[in-house]
Short mmCIF file of C-alpha atoms in Angstrom, two decimals:
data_model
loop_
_atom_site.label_atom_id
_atom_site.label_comp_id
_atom_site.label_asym_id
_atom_site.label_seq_id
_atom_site.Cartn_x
_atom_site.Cartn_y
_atom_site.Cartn_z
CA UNK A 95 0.00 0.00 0.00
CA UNK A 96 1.30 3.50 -0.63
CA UNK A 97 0.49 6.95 0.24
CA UNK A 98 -0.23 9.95 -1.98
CA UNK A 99 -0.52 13.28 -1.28
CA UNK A 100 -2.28 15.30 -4.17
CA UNK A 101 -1.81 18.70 -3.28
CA UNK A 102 -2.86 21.06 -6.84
CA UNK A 103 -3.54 24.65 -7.03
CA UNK A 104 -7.27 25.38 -8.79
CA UNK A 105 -7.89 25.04 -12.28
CA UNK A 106 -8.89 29.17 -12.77
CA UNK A 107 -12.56 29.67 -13.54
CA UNK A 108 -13.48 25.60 -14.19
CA UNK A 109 -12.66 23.45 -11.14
CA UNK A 110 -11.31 24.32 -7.12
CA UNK A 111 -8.61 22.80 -5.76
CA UNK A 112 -10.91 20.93 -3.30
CA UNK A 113 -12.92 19.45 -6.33
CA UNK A 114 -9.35 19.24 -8.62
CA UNK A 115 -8.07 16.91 -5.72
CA UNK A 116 -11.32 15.16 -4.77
CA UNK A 117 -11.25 13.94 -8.42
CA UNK A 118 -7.97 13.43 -9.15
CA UNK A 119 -7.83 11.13 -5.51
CA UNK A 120 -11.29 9.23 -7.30
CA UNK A 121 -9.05 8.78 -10.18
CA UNK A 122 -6.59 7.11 -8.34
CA UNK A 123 -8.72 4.53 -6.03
CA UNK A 124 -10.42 3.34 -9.52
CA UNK A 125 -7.23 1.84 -10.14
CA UNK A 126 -5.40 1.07 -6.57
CA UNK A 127 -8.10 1.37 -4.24
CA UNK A 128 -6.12 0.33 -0.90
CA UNK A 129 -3.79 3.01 -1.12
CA UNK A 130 -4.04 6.10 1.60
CA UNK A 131 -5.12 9.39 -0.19
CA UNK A 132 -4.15 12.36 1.43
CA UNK A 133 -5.91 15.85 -0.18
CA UNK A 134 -3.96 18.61 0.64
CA UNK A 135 -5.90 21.62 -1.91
CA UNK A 136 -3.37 24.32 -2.32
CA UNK A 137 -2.86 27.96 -3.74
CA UNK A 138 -0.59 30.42 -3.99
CA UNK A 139 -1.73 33.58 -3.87
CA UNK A 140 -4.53 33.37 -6.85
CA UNK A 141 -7.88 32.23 -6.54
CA UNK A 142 -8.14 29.95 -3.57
CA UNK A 143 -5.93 31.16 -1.09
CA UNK A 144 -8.99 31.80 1.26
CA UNK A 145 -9.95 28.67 0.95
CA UNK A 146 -6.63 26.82 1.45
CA UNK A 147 -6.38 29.21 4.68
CA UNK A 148 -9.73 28.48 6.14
CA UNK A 149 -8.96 24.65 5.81
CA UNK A 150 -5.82 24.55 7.02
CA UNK A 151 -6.11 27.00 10.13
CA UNK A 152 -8.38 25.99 13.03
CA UNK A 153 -11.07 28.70 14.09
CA UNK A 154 -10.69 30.93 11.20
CA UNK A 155 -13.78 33.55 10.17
CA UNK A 156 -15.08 34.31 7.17
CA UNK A 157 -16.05 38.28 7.48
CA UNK A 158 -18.56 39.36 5.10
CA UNK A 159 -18.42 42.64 3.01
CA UNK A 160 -19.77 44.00 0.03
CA UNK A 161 -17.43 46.21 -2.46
CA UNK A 162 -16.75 47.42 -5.97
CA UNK A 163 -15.72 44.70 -8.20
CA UNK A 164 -13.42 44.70 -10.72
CA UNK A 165 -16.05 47.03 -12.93
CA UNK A 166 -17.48 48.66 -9.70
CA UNK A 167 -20.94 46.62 -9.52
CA UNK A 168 -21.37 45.17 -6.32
CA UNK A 169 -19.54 41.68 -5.27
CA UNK A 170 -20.80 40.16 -1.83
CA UNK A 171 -17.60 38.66 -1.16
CA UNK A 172 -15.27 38.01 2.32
CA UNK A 173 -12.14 37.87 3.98
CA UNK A 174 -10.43 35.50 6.57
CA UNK A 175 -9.89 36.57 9.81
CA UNK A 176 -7.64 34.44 11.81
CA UNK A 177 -6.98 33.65 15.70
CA UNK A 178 -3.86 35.82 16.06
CA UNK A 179 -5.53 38.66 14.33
CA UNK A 180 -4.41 38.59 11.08
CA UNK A 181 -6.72 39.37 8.34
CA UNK A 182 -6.44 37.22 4.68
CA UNK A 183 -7.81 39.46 1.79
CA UNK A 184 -7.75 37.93 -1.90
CA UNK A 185 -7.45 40.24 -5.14
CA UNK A 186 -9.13 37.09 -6.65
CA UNK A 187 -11.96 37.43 -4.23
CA UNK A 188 -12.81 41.00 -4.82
CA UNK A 189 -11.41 42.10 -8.47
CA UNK A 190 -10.80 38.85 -10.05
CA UNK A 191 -10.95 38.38 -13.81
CA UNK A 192 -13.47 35.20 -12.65
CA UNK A 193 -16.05 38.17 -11.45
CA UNK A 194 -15.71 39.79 -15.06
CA UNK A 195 -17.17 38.71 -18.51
CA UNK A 196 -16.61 40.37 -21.33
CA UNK A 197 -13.14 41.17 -20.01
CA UNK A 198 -12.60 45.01 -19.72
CA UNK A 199 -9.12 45.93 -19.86
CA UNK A 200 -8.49 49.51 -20.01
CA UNK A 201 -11.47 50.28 -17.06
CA UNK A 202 -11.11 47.44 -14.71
CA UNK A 203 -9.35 48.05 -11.65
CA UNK A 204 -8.66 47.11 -8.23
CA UNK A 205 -10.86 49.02 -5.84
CA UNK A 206 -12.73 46.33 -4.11
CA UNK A 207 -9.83 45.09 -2.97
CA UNK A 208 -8.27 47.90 -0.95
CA UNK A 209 -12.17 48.40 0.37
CA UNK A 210 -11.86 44.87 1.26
CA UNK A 211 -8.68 45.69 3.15
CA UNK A 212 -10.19 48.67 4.43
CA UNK A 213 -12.83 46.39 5.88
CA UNK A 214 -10.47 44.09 7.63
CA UNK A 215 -8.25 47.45 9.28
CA UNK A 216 -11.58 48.73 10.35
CA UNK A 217 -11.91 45.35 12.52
CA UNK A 218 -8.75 46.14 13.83
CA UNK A 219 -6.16 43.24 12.05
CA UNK A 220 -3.03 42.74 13.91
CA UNK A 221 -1.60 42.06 10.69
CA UNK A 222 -2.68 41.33 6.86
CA UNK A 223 -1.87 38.46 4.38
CA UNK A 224 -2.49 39.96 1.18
CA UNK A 225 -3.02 37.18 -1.57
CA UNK A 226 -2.63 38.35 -5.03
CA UNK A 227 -2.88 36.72 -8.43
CA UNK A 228 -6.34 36.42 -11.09
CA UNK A 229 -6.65 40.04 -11.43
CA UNK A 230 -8.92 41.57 -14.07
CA UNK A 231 -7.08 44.77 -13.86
CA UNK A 232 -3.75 46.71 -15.18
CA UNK A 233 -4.18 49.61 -12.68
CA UNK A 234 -0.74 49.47 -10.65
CA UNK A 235 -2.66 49.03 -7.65
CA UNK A 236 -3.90 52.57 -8.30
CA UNK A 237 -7.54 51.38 -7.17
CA UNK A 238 -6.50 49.55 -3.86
CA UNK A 239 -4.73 52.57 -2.74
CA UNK A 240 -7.14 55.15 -3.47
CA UNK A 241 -9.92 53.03 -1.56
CA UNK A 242 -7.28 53.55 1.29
CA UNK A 243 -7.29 56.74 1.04
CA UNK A 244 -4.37 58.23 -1.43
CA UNK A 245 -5.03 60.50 -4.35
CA UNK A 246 -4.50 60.06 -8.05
CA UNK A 247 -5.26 62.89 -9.76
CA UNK A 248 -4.83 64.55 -13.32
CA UNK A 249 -3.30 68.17 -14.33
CA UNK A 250 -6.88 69.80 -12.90
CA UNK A 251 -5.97 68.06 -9.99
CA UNK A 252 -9.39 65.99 -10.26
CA UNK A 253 -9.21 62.95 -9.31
CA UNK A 254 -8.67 59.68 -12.23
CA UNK A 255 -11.00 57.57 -13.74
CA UNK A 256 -10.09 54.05 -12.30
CA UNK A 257 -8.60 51.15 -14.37
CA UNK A 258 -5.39 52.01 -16.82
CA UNK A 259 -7.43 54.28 -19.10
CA UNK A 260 -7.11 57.16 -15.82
CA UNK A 261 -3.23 56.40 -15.25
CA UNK A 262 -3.30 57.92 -19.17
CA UNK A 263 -3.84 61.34 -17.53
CA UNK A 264 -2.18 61.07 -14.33
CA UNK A 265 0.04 64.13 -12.73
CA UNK A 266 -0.10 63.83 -9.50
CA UNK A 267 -0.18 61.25 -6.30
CA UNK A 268 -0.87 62.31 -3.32
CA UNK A 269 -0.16 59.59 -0.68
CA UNK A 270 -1.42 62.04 2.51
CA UNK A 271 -4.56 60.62 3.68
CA UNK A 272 -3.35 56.80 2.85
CA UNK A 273 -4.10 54.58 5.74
CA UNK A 274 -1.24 53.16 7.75
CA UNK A 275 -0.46 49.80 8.23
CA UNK A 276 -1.54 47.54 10.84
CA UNK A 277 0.91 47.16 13.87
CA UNK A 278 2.29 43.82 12.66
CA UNK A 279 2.48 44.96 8.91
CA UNK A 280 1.23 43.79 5.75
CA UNK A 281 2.85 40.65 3.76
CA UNK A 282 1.94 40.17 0.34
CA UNK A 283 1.08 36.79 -0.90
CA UNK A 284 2.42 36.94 -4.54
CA UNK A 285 2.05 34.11 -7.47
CA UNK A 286 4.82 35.81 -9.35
CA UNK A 287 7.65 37.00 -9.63
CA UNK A 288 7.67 39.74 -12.38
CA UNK A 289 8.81 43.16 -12.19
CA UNK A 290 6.19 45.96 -13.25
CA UNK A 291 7.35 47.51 -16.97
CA UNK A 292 9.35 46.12 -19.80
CA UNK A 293 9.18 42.59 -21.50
CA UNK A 294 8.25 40.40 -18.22
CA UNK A 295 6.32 43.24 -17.09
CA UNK A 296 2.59 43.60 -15.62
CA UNK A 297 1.09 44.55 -18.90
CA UNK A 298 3.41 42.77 -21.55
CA UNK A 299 2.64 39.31 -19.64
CA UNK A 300 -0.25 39.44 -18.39
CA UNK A 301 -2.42 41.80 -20.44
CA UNK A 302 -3.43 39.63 -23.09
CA UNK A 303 -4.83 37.33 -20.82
CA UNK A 304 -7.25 40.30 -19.47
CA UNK A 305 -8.20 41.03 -23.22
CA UNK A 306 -5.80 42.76 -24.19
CA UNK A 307 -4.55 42.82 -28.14
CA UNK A 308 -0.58 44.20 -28.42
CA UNK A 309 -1.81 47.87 -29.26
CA UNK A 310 -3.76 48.10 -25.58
CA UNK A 311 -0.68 46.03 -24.32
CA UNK A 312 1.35 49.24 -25.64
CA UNK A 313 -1.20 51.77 -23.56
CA UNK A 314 -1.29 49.68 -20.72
CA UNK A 315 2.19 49.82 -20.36
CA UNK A 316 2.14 53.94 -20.67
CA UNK A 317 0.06 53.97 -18.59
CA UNK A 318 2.23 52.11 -15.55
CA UNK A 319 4.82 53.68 -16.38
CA UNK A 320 3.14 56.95 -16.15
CA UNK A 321 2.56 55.50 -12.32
CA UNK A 322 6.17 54.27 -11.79
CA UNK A 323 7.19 57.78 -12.74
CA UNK A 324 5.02 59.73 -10.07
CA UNK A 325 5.71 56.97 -6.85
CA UNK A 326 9.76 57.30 -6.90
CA UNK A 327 9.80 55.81 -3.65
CA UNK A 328 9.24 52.27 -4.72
CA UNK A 329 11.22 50.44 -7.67
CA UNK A 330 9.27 49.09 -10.92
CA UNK A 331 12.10 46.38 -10.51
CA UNK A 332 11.03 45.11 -7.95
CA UNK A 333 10.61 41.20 -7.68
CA UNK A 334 6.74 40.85 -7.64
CA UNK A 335 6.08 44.48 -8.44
CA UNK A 336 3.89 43.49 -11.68
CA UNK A 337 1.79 40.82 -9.70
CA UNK A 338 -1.95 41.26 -10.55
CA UNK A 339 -1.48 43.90 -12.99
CA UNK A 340 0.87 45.56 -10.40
CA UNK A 341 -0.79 45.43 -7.74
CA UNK A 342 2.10 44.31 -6.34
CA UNK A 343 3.88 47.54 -6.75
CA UNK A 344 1.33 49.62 -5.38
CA UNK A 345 1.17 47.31 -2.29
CA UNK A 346 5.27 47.53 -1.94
CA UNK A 347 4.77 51.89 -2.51
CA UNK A 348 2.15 50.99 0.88
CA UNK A 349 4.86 49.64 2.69
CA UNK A 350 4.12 46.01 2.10
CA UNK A 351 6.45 43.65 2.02
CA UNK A 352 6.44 40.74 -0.70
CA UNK A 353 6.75 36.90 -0.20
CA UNK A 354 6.23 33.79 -1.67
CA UNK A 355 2.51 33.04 -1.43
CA UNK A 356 2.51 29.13 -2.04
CA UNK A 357 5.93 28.98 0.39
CA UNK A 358 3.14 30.41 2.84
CA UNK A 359 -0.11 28.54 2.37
CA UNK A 360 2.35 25.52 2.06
CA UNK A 361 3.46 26.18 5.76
CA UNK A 362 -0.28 26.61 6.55
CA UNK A 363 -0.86 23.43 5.61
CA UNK A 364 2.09 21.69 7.60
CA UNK A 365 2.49 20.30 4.08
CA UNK A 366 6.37 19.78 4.25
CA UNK A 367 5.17 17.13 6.92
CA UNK A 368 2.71 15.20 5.15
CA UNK A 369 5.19 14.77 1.98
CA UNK A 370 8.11 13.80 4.08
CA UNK A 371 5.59 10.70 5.01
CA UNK A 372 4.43 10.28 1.34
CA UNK A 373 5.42 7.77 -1.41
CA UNK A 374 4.06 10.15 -4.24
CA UNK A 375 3.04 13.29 -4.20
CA UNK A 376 0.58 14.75 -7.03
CA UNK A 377 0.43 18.59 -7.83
CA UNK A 378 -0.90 20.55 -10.90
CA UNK A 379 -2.60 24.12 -12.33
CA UNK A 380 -4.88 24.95 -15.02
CA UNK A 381 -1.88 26.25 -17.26
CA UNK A 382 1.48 24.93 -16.87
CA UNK A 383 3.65 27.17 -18.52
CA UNK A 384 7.18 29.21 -18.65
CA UNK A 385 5.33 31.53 -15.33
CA UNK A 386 4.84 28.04 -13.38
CA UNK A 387 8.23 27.89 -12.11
CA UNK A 388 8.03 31.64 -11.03
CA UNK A 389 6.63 30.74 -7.30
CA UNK A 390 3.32 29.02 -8.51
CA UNK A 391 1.88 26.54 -6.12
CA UNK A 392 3.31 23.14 -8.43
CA UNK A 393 6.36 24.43 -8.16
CA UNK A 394 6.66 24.45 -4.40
CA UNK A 395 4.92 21.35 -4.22
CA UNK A 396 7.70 20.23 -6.20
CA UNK A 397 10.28 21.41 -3.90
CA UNK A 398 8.97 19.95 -0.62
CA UNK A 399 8.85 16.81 -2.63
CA UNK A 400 12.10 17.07 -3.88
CA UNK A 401 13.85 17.81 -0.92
CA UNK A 402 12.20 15.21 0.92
CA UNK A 403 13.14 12.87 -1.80
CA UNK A 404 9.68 11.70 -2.88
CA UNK A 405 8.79 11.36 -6.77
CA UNK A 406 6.11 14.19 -7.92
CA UNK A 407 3.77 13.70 -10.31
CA UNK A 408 2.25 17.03 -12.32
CA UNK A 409 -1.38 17.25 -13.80
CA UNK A 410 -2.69 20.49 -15.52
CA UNK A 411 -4.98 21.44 -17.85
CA UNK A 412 -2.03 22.46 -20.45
CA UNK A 413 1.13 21.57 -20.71
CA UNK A 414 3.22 24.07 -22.89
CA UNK A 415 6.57 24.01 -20.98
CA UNK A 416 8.79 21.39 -20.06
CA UNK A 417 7.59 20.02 -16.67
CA UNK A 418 11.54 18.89 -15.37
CA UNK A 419 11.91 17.27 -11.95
CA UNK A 420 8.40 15.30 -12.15
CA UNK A 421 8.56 11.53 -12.65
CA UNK A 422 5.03 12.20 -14.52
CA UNK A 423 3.06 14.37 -16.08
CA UNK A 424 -0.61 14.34 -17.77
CA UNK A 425 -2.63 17.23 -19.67
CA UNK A 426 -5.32 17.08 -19.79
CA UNK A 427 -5.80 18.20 -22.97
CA UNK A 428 -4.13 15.26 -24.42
CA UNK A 429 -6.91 12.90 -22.30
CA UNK A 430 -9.69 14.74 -23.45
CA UNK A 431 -8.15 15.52 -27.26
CA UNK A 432 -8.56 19.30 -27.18
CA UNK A 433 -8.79 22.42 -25.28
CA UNK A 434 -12.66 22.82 -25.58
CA UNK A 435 -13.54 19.03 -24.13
CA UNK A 436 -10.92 19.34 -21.37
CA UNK A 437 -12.35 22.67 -20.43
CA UNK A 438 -16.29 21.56 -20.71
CA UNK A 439 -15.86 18.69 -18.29
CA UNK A 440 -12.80 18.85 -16.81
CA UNK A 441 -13.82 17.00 -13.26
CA UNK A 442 -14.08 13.56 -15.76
CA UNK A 443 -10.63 14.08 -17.14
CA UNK A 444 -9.24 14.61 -13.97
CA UNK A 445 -10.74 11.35 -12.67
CA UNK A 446 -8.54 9.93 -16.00
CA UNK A 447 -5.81 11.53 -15.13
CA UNK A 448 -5.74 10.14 -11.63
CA UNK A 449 -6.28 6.39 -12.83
CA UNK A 450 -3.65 6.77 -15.50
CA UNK A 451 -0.98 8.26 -12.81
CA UNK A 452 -1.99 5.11 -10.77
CA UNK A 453 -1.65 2.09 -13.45
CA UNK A 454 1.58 3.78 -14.00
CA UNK A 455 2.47 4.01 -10.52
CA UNK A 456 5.50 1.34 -10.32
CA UNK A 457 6.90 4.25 -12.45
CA UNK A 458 6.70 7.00 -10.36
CA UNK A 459 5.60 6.08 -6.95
CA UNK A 460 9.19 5.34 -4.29
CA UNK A 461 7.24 2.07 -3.45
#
């Protein structure tokens, strides 16, 4: 008998991780049904991290609120509040791209999530774990910030329009009436890795996947750097700085500080422990791709495993980079024959992906 821990991020906008491991585990017991499953859901950052919090931390509180979302109509939506006072607010939660169809990418922004964290400082957090990733928005953060109180305003001194298209007209910031931090700081949990401007940048990388075609790439990228030029105090450079259409640097001009978010959830999870006792481990993402080794959740799945010296196996929707240091790997688009199928149903594919890592498990498994 051996045990497997499948620990997988979600599949963005088709399946959680809860369901993505639930089926993935079924999978596996069609084939080898006396082995011990272990589910260990994770996230890093994106859409999730809430979830992977509540579950892992006893006596954690959902806290209700209502704010703009990523277009300003109303989301009902929460954050986490935790025993020692800290306070979990997701970017995915409040101005995700999930909340958003069609995709607007010049006017959506990230309001609702600085009212969100406005929420949690009014309860009086000790502390806030700020989870970014599955943003609709290219703003620079602009929206979180003014929702805690700073200025961005044009040559009239009137304030911007949110989203990118008002960081087209930007001359001024005015970071005066910008709420502190909370005594024990604020740690961002970030997905990536890439700086704010330039090729690997916030609105090269990521804009086309909030609908934007390579001339509104071009704007969007005037646009932050527009920002970057008026909040000296803070480096476009900086690792993380582009995370959820740069968010991340408007959360480091705060005074945040940035970390790994799946290193975090991870610990959470006490998952380092249940993969030194493992004989396989199984991990995945919608989309692996050249980002996934940037501080997605696989990839630290992959390093607990490896440095506990237990065989990983990766599932994901997609597969378009080379997935080294797994023994395995399945896409799901391959099972399914096609984007469109995998997408449609992608529970049932899952469930084939977890038999097929199983009747190959002499291959990966240590045992």
């Amino acid at each position: 008998m051996s045990r497997v821990v499948i620990a997988p991020d979600s599949f963005k906008g088709t399946a959680s991780a809860a369901d993505v491991a639930a089926a993935l585990g079924r999978g596996w017991r069609s084939v080898r049904a006396d082995d011990e499953i272990v589910t260990r859901p994770m996230a890093d950052g994106g859409e999730g991290t809430l979830d992977a919090f509540e579950a892992a931390v006893p006596g954690a509180r959902r806290m209700p609120v209502t704010v703009r979302g990523p277009v300003s109509s109303p989301v009902a939506t929460h954050w986490l509040l935790l025993p020692d006072g800290t306070g979990v607010v997701e970017l995915a939660a409040t101005s995700g791209i999930t909340l958003l169809d069609p995709l607007e990418p010049f006017d959506a922004h990230s309001a609702g999530f600085g009212e969100a964290i406005a929420d949690a400082l009014d309860a009086g957090v000790e502390r806030l774990l700020l989870a970014l990733g599955g943003s609709a928005s290219t703003d620079g953060g602009a929206g979180a910030l003014s929702a805690l109180g700073a200025r961005f305003f044009d040559a009239d001194e009137q304030a911007v329009a949110l989203g990118n298209r008002g960081l087209g007209v930007l001359a001024g910031v005015d970071f005066t009436g910008l709420r502190p931090l909370p005594p024990g700081g604020a740690l961002i949990l970030g997905d990536v890795t890439n700086q704010l401007l330039g090729d690997d940048g916030a609105a090269a990388v990521f804009g086309p996947q909030k609908g934007a075609d390579a001339e509104t790439v071009t704007v969007l990228e005037a646009g932050l750097t527009r920002l970057a030029g008026l909040m000296p105090d803070v480096s476009p450079s900086a690792p993380g700085a582009g995370a959820a259409g740069g968010a991340g640097f408007g959360l480091l001009a705060w005074g945040a500080v940035m970390g790994g978010g799946a290193v975090l959830v991870a610990e959470a999870l006490g998952l380092g422990g249940d993969i030194a006792l493992a004989d396989l481990v199984i991990t995945g993402e919608g989309r692996f791709d050249g980002q996934s080794e940037g501080g997605k959740a696989p990839s630290e799945v992959a390093r607990l495993a490896a440095s506990n010296g237990v065989p990983v196996a990766l599932v994901a929707g997609a597969i378009t980079a080379e997935p080294r240091g797994f023994a395995a790997s399945v896409a799901l688009t391959g099972l399914a024959g096609g984007t469109e199928p995998a997408m449609a149903d992608p529970l049932r594919w899952l469930e084939a992906a977890g038999a097929q890592l199983a009747a190959g498990a002499d291959a990966t498994g240590r045992s």
